[in-house]
Short mmCIF file of C-alpha atoms and ligand atoms in Angstrom, two decimals:
data_model
loop_
_atom_site.label_atom_id
_atom_site.label_comp_id
_atom_site.label_asym_id
_atom_site.label_seq_id
_atom_site.Cartn_x
_atom_site.Cartn_y
_atom_site.Cartn_z
CA MET A 1 134.18 75.14 72.87
CA LYS A 2 131.46 74.14 75.29
CA ILE A 3 127.78 74.81 74.85
CA ASN A 4 125.71 76.40 77.60
CA GLN A 5 125.45 73.45 80.00
CA HIS A 6 122.15 74.73 81.37
CA PHE A 7 120.43 73.65 78.16
CA TYR A 8 120.84 70.09 79.43
CA SER A 9 118.53 70.99 82.30
CA LEU A 10 115.66 71.99 80.04
CA VAL A 11 112.83 69.52 80.14
CA PRO A 12 111.76 68.70 76.59
CA ASN A 13 108.30 70.14 76.12
CA TYR A 14 106.54 68.30 73.33
CA LEU A 15 103.08 69.37 74.46
CA PHE A 16 101.89 71.04 71.28
CA ALA A 17 103.79 68.63 69.02
CA ASP A 18 102.14 65.68 70.80
CA VAL A 19 98.74 67.34 70.57
CA ALA A 20 99.26 67.81 66.80
CA LYS A 21 100.52 64.23 66.37
CA LYS A 22 97.56 62.66 68.16
CA THR A 23 95.09 64.95 66.38
CA ASN A 24 96.53 64.14 62.96
CA ALA A 25 96.48 60.40 63.68
CA PHE A 26 92.83 60.65 64.73
CA MET A 27 91.92 62.62 61.60
CA ALA A 28 93.67 60.08 59.38
CA ALA A 29 91.78 57.23 61.07
CA HIS A 30 88.41 59.08 61.00
CA PRO A 31 88.32 61.19 57.83
CA GLU A 32 84.52 61.41 58.12
CA LYS A 33 84.68 63.31 61.43
CA GLU A 34 85.09 67.06 61.70
CA VAL A 35 87.65 67.76 64.40
CA LEU A 36 86.97 70.95 66.35
CA ARG A 37 89.94 72.74 67.88
CA LEU A 38 89.52 74.46 71.21
CA GLY A 39 93.22 74.24 71.88
CA ILE A 40 94.11 77.17 69.64
CA GLY A 41 96.51 79.51 71.43
CA ASP A 42 96.65 82.01 68.61
CA VAL A 43 94.17 84.67 67.56
CA THR A 44 92.13 83.96 64.44
CA LEU A 45 90.28 87.20 63.63
CA PRO A 46 91.95 89.64 61.21
CA LEU A 47 93.48 92.96 62.25
CA ALA A 48 91.24 95.97 62.79
CA PRO A 49 90.78 97.81 59.45
CA VAL A 50 92.11 101.16 60.80
CA VAL A 51 95.23 99.36 62.01
CA VAL A 52 95.84 97.89 58.56
CA ASP A 53 95.28 101.35 57.00
CA ALA A 54 97.91 102.79 59.33
CA MET A 55 100.35 100.04 58.45
CA GLN A 56 99.78 100.62 54.73
CA LYS A 57 100.36 104.33 55.20
CA GLY A 58 103.56 103.47 57.08
CA CYS A 59 104.68 101.30 54.15
CA GLU A 60 103.90 104.13 51.75
CA ASP A 61 106.21 106.40 53.78
CA LEU A 62 109.03 103.96 53.09
CA ARG A 63 108.51 104.31 49.33
CA HIS A 64 109.54 107.99 49.27
CA ARG A 65 112.90 109.55 50.01
CA GLU A 66 111.29 112.40 52.03
CA THR A 67 109.42 110.08 54.40
CA PHE A 68 111.70 107.04 54.35
CA LYS A 69 112.78 105.69 57.76
CA GLY A 70 115.88 103.72 58.64
CA TYR A 71 116.80 102.30 62.03
CA PRO A 72 114.15 103.17 64.59
CA GLU A 73 114.98 104.34 68.11
CA TYR A 74 115.73 101.42 70.45
CA GLU A 75 112.96 102.37 72.83
CA GLY A 76 110.32 103.09 70.17
CA TYR A 77 109.01 106.22 68.50
CA ASP A 78 107.63 108.96 70.74
CA PHE A 79 104.22 109.01 69.06
CA LEU A 80 103.62 105.36 69.99
CA ARG A 81 104.99 105.69 73.52
CA GLU A 82 102.71 108.70 74.06
CA ARG A 83 99.70 106.71 72.85
CA ILE A 84 100.57 103.84 75.20
CA ALA A 85 100.92 106.27 78.12
CA ASP A 86 97.48 107.70 77.27
CA TYR A 87 96.10 104.17 77.16
CA TYR A 88 97.39 103.55 80.69
CA GLN A 89 95.81 106.82 81.75
CA SER A 90 92.44 105.62 80.39
CA PHE A 91 92.33 103.08 83.24
CA GLY A 92 93.78 105.41 85.79
CA VAL A 93 97.49 104.51 85.69
CA GLN A 94 100.17 107.16 85.38
CA VAL A 95 103.08 105.97 83.26
CA SER A 96 105.21 108.47 81.43
CA PRO A 97 106.13 107.85 77.76
CA GLU A 98 109.82 107.87 78.77
CA GLU A 99 109.23 104.83 80.95
CA ILE A 100 107.95 102.74 78.02
CA PHE A 101 110.08 100.54 75.77
CA VAL A 102 108.43 99.37 72.56
CA SER A 103 109.36 95.78 71.76
CA ASP A 104 108.75 93.06 69.21
CA GLY A 105 106.51 91.27 71.71
CA ALA A 106 106.27 90.19 75.30
CA LYS A 107 107.89 86.80 74.77
CA SER A 108 111.25 88.28 73.87
CA ASP A 109 111.15 90.72 76.75
CA CYS A 110 110.04 88.03 79.26
CA GLY A 111 113.08 86.03 78.27
CA ASN A 112 115.59 88.82 77.69
CA ILE A 113 114.88 90.94 80.76
CA GLY A 114 117.00 88.47 82.72
CA ASP A 115 120.07 90.03 81.09
CA ILE A 116 119.94 92.87 83.61
CA PHE A 117 119.81 90.55 86.64
CA SER A 118 122.51 88.43 88.23
CA GLN A 119 122.47 84.69 87.72
CA ASP A 120 122.68 84.31 91.49
CA ASN A 121 119.10 85.46 91.99
CA THR A 122 116.40 83.06 93.08
CA VAL A 123 113.39 83.21 90.79
CA LEU A 124 109.86 82.53 91.99
CA ILE A 125 107.43 81.33 89.34
CA PRO A 126 103.75 80.45 89.82
CA ASP A 127 102.72 76.95 88.81
CA PRO A 128 101.07 76.44 86.34
CA VAL A 129 102.10 79.27 84.03
CA TYR A 130 103.39 80.30 80.60
CA PRO A 131 106.48 78.07 80.21
CA VAL A 132 108.78 80.80 78.85
CA TYR A 133 109.59 82.13 82.34
CA VAL A 134 110.85 78.74 83.48
CA ASP A 135 112.86 77.88 80.39
CA ALA A 136 114.46 81.32 80.08
CA ASN A 137 115.70 81.10 83.67
CA ILE A 138 116.91 77.53 83.31
CA MET A 139 118.95 78.68 80.30
CA ALA A 140 120.44 81.43 82.44
CA GLY A 141 121.27 78.95 85.21
CA ARG A 142 119.16 80.60 87.89
CA ARG A 143 117.63 78.75 90.81
CA ILE A 144 113.88 78.45 90.36
CA ILE A 145 111.31 77.91 93.06
CA TYR A 146 107.60 77.53 92.44
CA ALA A 147 104.52 79.13 93.94
CA PRO A 148 101.90 76.39 93.69
CA SER A 149 98.31 77.06 92.76
CA GLY A 150 95.23 74.88 92.64
CA ARG A 151 91.58 74.72 93.62
CA ASN A 152 92.46 75.84 97.16
CA ASN A 153 93.55 79.29 95.95
CA HIS A 154 91.56 79.28 92.67
CA PHE A 155 94.80 79.03 90.72
CA LEU A 156 96.04 82.35 92.06
CA ALA A 157 99.37 81.58 93.72
CA MET A 158 100.08 83.77 96.74
CA PRO A 159 103.42 84.62 98.38
CA ASP A 160 104.81 82.49 101.19
CA ARG A 161 106.55 84.82 103.63
CA ASN A 162 108.85 81.98 104.79
CA ILE A 163 110.46 81.80 101.37
CA HIS A 164 112.81 84.39 99.95
CA ALA A 165 112.83 85.27 96.26
CA ASP A 166 114.69 87.93 94.28
CA ILE A 167 112.73 87.88 91.03
CA ILE A 168 109.02 87.07 90.84
CA TYR A 169 107.08 86.39 87.67
CA LEU A 170 103.35 87.09 87.79
CA CYS A 171 100.92 86.66 84.93
CA SER A 172 97.42 88.07 85.28
CA PRO A 173 95.10 87.13 83.69
CA ASN A 174 97.07 83.94 83.67
CA ASN A 175 97.94 81.69 80.78
CA PRO A 176 96.85 78.84 81.03
CA THR A 177 94.37 79.21 83.93
CA GLY A 178 92.63 82.45 82.95
CA ALA A 179 92.59 83.39 86.64
CA ALA A 180 93.13 87.09 87.40
CA TYR A 181 94.32 88.72 90.62
CA ASN A 182 92.29 91.32 92.46
CA ALA A 183 93.90 94.46 93.92
CA ALA A 184 94.21 93.04 97.46
CA GLN A 185 96.02 89.94 96.17
CA LEU A 186 98.39 92.00 94.05
CA LYS A 187 99.05 94.26 97.03
CA GLU A 188 100.22 91.18 98.95
CA TRP A 189 102.65 90.41 96.14
CA VAL A 190 103.91 93.99 96.02
CA ASP A 191 104.41 94.03 99.80
CA TYR A 192 106.21 90.70 99.64
CA ALA A 193 108.47 91.98 96.84
CA LEU A 194 109.29 95.15 98.79
CA GLU A 195 110.06 93.15 101.95
CA ASN A 196 112.40 90.90 99.96
CA ASP A 197 113.94 93.71 97.89
CA ALA A 198 112.71 91.64 94.95
CA ILE A 199 111.56 92.65 91.49
CA ILE A 200 108.19 91.57 90.09
CA LEU A 201 108.08 90.88 86.37
CA TYR A 202 104.40 91.39 85.68
CA ASP A 203 103.12 89.91 82.44
CA ALA A 204 99.94 91.77 81.49
CA ALA A 205 99.61 90.23 78.01
CA TYR A 206 95.89 89.54 78.61
CA GLU A 207 94.93 92.75 80.45
CA ALA A 208 92.56 93.81 77.65
CA PHE A 209 90.39 90.75 78.36
CA ILE A 210 89.59 91.97 81.88
CA ARG A 211 85.89 92.78 82.31
CA ASP A 212 85.47 92.73 86.08
CA ASP A 213 86.71 95.46 88.37
CA LEU A 214 90.24 94.03 88.55
CA PRO A 215 93.61 95.74 88.08
CA ARG A 216 94.67 96.06 84.44
CA SER A 217 98.23 96.88 85.47
CA ILE A 218 100.51 96.18 88.42
CA TYR A 219 100.91 99.97 88.68
CA CYS A 220 97.32 100.17 89.96
CA ILE A 221 98.90 98.95 93.20
CA GLU A 222 100.61 101.29 95.63
CA GLY A 223 104.33 100.56 95.91
CA ALA A 224 104.55 98.78 92.54
CA ARG A 225 106.66 101.53 90.99
CA GLU A 226 109.35 100.62 93.53
CA CYS A 227 109.37 96.90 92.71
CA ALA A 228 107.76 96.04 89.38
CA ILE A 229 108.45 95.90 85.68
CA GLU A 230 105.41 95.37 83.44
CA LEU A 231 105.46 93.48 80.15
CA CYS A 232 102.64 93.80 77.69
CA SER A 233 101.74 92.69 74.22
CA LEU A 234 99.53 93.66 71.31
CA SER A 235 99.30 90.01 70.27
CA LYS A 236 96.05 89.07 71.92
CA THR A 237 94.76 92.62 72.45
CA ALA A 238 94.92 93.58 68.80
CA GLY A 239 95.74 90.42 66.85
CA PHE A 240 99.46 91.20 66.48
CA THR A 241 100.73 87.62 66.95
CA GLY A 242 102.12 87.69 63.42
CA VAL A 243 102.81 91.43 63.19
CA ARG A 244 104.88 91.50 66.41
CA CYS A 245 104.73 94.42 68.81
CA GLY A 246 104.62 94.80 72.57
CA TYR A 247 105.92 97.10 75.28
CA THR A 248 107.68 96.98 78.60
CA VAL A 249 107.37 99.59 81.33
CA ILE A 250 110.24 100.27 83.72
CA PRO A 251 109.56 103.15 86.09
CA ARG A 252 112.31 105.74 86.35
CA THR A 253 112.18 105.35 90.11
CA LEU A 254 112.98 101.64 90.01
CA GLN A 255 116.47 101.10 91.37
CA ARG A 256 118.56 98.32 92.83
CA GLU A 257 122.11 98.63 94.18
CA GLY A 258 121.82 102.35 93.40
CA LYS A 259 121.37 101.64 89.68
CA SER A 260 118.38 102.50 87.54
CA LEU A 261 116.88 99.33 86.04
CA HIS A 262 115.47 101.54 83.31
CA ASP A 263 118.98 102.61 82.31
CA LEU A 264 120.27 99.05 82.44
CA TRP A 265 117.46 97.85 80.15
CA TYR A 266 118.10 100.75 77.76
CA ARG A 267 121.75 99.72 77.64
CA ARG A 268 120.80 96.10 77.05
CA GLN A 269 118.36 96.97 74.27
CA ALA A 270 120.82 99.35 72.62
CA THR A 271 123.31 96.48 72.50
CA LYS A 272 121.11 93.58 71.39
CA PHE A 273 117.94 95.02 69.84
CA ASN A 274 117.44 97.31 66.88
CA GLY A 275 113.84 98.28 67.38
CA VAL A 276 110.46 97.69 65.78
CA SER A 277 109.80 98.64 62.18
CA TRP A 278 108.22 101.97 61.25
CA ALA A 279 105.14 100.44 59.63
CA VAL A 280 104.48 98.20 62.65
CA GLN A 281 104.80 101.11 65.07
CA CYS A 282 102.40 103.15 62.92
CA ALA A 283 99.94 100.24 63.10
CA ALA A 284 100.48 99.81 66.84
CA ALA A 285 99.78 103.52 67.48
CA GLU A 286 96.46 103.16 65.68
CA VAL A 287 95.46 100.34 68.05
CA PHE A 288 95.34 102.99 70.79
CA SER A 289 93.29 105.54 68.82
CA ALA A 290 89.60 105.82 69.70
CA GLU A 291 88.55 104.03 66.51
CA GLY A 292 91.32 101.44 66.88
CA GLN A 293 90.15 100.66 70.39
CA ARG A 294 86.56 100.35 69.21
CA GLN A 295 87.47 97.95 66.41
CA CYS A 296 89.85 95.86 68.53
CA ARG A 297 87.17 95.64 71.22
CA GLN A 298 84.83 94.01 68.68
CA ASN A 299 87.30 91.16 68.27
CA LEU A 300 87.79 90.84 72.01
CA ASP A 301 83.99 90.76 72.44
CA TYR A 302 83.79 87.99 69.87
CA TYR A 303 86.29 85.85 71.79
CA HIS A 304 84.54 86.73 75.03
CA GLU A 305 81.25 85.37 73.73
CA ASN A 306 82.99 82.10 72.91
CA ALA A 307 84.53 81.97 76.38
CA LEU A 308 81.10 82.49 77.94
CA MET A 309 79.61 79.68 75.83
CA ILE A 310 82.24 77.29 77.17
CA ALA A 311 81.91 78.59 80.73
CA HIS A 312 78.11 78.22 80.75
CA ALA A 313 78.37 74.64 79.53
CA LEU A 314 80.83 73.81 82.31
CA ASP A 315 78.54 75.48 84.84
CA GLU A 316 75.69 73.28 83.69
CA LEU A 317 77.87 70.18 83.86
CA GLY A 318 79.03 71.14 87.35
CA ILE A 319 82.68 71.06 86.31
CA TYR A 320 85.13 73.23 88.26
CA TYR A 321 86.99 75.78 86.14
CA THR A 322 88.76 79.10 86.28
CA GLY A 323 89.01 81.79 83.61
CA GLY A 324 86.67 82.61 80.78
CA LYS A 325 85.29 85.80 82.24
CA ASN A 326 88.44 87.93 82.12
CA SER A 327 90.47 85.78 79.81
CA PRO A 328 90.34 83.86 76.53
CA TYR A 329 91.30 80.71 78.46
CA ILE A 330 89.14 78.29 80.38
CA TRP A 331 90.97 75.94 82.71
CA LEU A 332 88.93 72.99 83.87
CA GLU A 333 89.32 70.07 86.19
CA CYS A 334 89.28 66.85 84.21
CA PRO A 335 86.23 64.76 85.08
CA ALA A 336 86.51 61.36 86.77
CA ARG A 337 90.02 62.17 88.04
CA MET A 338 91.45 61.74 84.56
CA THR A 339 94.89 63.18 83.84
CA GLY A 340 95.11 65.91 81.22
CA TRP A 341 96.26 63.43 78.59
CA GLU A 342 93.57 60.89 79.46
CA PHE A 343 90.93 63.59 79.10
CA PHE A 344 92.54 64.73 75.85
CA ASP A 345 92.21 61.20 74.41
CA PHE A 346 88.67 60.87 75.75
CA LEU A 347 87.48 64.16 74.22
CA LEU A 348 89.16 63.44 70.92
CA GLU A 349 87.78 59.90 70.65
CA LYS A 350 84.26 60.60 71.88
CA ALA A 351 83.66 64.15 70.68
CA ALA A 352 86.39 64.91 68.12
CA VAL A 353 87.23 68.03 70.15
CA VAL A 354 90.83 69.08 70.78
CA GLY A 355 92.04 70.97 73.85
CA THR A 356 95.35 71.19 75.69
CA PRO A 357 96.36 68.95 78.61
CA GLY A 358 97.33 71.00 81.64
CA ASP A 359 100.41 68.89 82.38
CA GLY A 360 102.50 70.93 79.95
CA PHE A 361 102.17 74.10 82.02
CA GLY A 362 103.65 72.85 85.26
CA HIS A 363 103.28 70.21 87.93
CA CYS A 364 100.11 71.82 89.30
CA GLY A 365 98.52 71.47 85.87
CA ILE A 366 98.24 67.70 86.13
CA GLY A 367 94.56 66.72 86.06
CA TYR A 368 93.53 69.95 84.36
CA PHE A 369 92.76 70.96 80.81
CA ARG A 370 92.81 74.23 78.85
CA LEU A 371 90.17 75.28 76.35
CA THR A 372 90.46 78.52 74.40
CA SER A 373 87.98 80.94 72.88
CA PHE A 374 89.84 81.67 69.65
CA ASN A 375 87.74 79.50 67.32
CA THR A 376 84.61 80.75 65.48
CA HIS A 377 81.24 81.09 67.22
CA GLU A 378 79.85 78.24 65.12
CA LYS A 379 82.66 75.81 65.86
CA THR A 380 82.80 76.76 69.53
CA ALA A 381 79.04 76.22 69.85
CA GLU A 382 79.31 72.86 68.11
CA ALA A 383 82.27 71.80 70.29
CA VAL A 384 80.42 72.85 73.43
CA GLU A 385 77.39 70.82 72.38
CA ARG A 386 79.55 67.76 71.82
CA ILE A 387 81.29 68.20 75.19
CA GLN A 388 77.91 68.44 76.89
CA ARG A 389 76.76 65.30 75.07
CA VAL A 390 79.72 63.16 76.13
CA LEU A 391 79.95 64.50 79.69
CA GLY A 392 76.26 65.11 80.43
N1 PLP B 1 102.96 86.27 77.78
C1 PLP B 1 101.99 85.35 77.88
C2 PLP B 1 101.42 85.05 79.22
C3 PLP B 1 101.53 84.67 76.75
O1 PLP B 1 100.57 83.75 76.86
C4 PLP B 1 102.08 84.98 75.50
C5 PLP B 1 101.65 84.30 74.28
O2 PLP B 1 100.96 83.34 74.24
C6 PLP B 1 103.09 85.93 75.45
C7 PLP B 1 103.51 86.56 76.60
C8 PLP B 1 103.76 86.24 74.15
O3 PLP B 1 103.41 87.47 73.68
P1 PLP B 1 104.02 88.03 72.34
O4 PLP B 1 103.23 87.45 71.21
O5 PLP B 1 103.83 89.50 72.49
O6 PLP B 1 105.44 87.65 72.26
#
């Protein structure tokens, strides 16, 4: 027996473990100081009340023989897929319920979607970005090339027509940079994918944070139905990080080598996935009701206010950053040419504020730092004040 040799190629990523270790050591050495965490990558506000009501009702169904539910359908219940299709329609995108696969979250689908593609494909991944795309493709033994981003392109990597790729991951608004593509930029990616006969895997996990007039879906772009799969999540939109639900859209028209990618993914899911629980799908459907949207929006607004607090402080300090406006993340250039880890130590020592060094998100993240808007107003305001004090 041999293990998958590609696991040897994974670079150990101790980013969050190291952050926790350093933070704990600091707290032990300075018990009198209140450490403020702006590195939180998880939501903190509770679920919308109507969503919890729907989940409770779903649980009640399971108590009675007449309404009990067993295995769900692999692709999700129709009522939820219809609600998701209506949601797309609300921002002008036509997706039919039959094109939607309900999932237990975008992370699984980002990693698992590779099952339908050959290992011989070359994968293009923006740098910096959510590390799951890289690791999942290393595990599968695919060749990875990177699309660099930085101040020159405002952390929005663009295609290089001299380089061929078969699979392209895009994440907009991006984790960790918070940068979001406009329609013209996405059109360039779609054109590039069509020219290369490539497939775009478009991670729209943060689409609900978009406030400006920017595309909420890759399907806002002409030609995308011929080259793109979209992955989405209720984690940040509706606080489902612990509940687990997301969805993936594969247009019926999307084909390669004469095969429907939709059918291949259905086959894959039918083999390796047994669906999302009844109560969770009931809750997820309520997210897309008018009242669910209103209540979820309140949480998003709360995080948005935090993001603006951080952004305004950085504006005043004259520090370059991306994100914040259309994203819960703010990605800033470390002052005085510090590396991400140097700035981490500096902020912790001088201000007792914790963020995340950019180094962990890719080579282009060196010298950058991620702050998040998931803490409370009070703690965010206090952290911002401390940052201004030590950097002002
Ligand atoms: N995609 C991106 C870009 C993310 O940042 C995250 C979570 O942080 C996910 C996907 C994971 O989503 P889910 O919780 O639905 O698995």
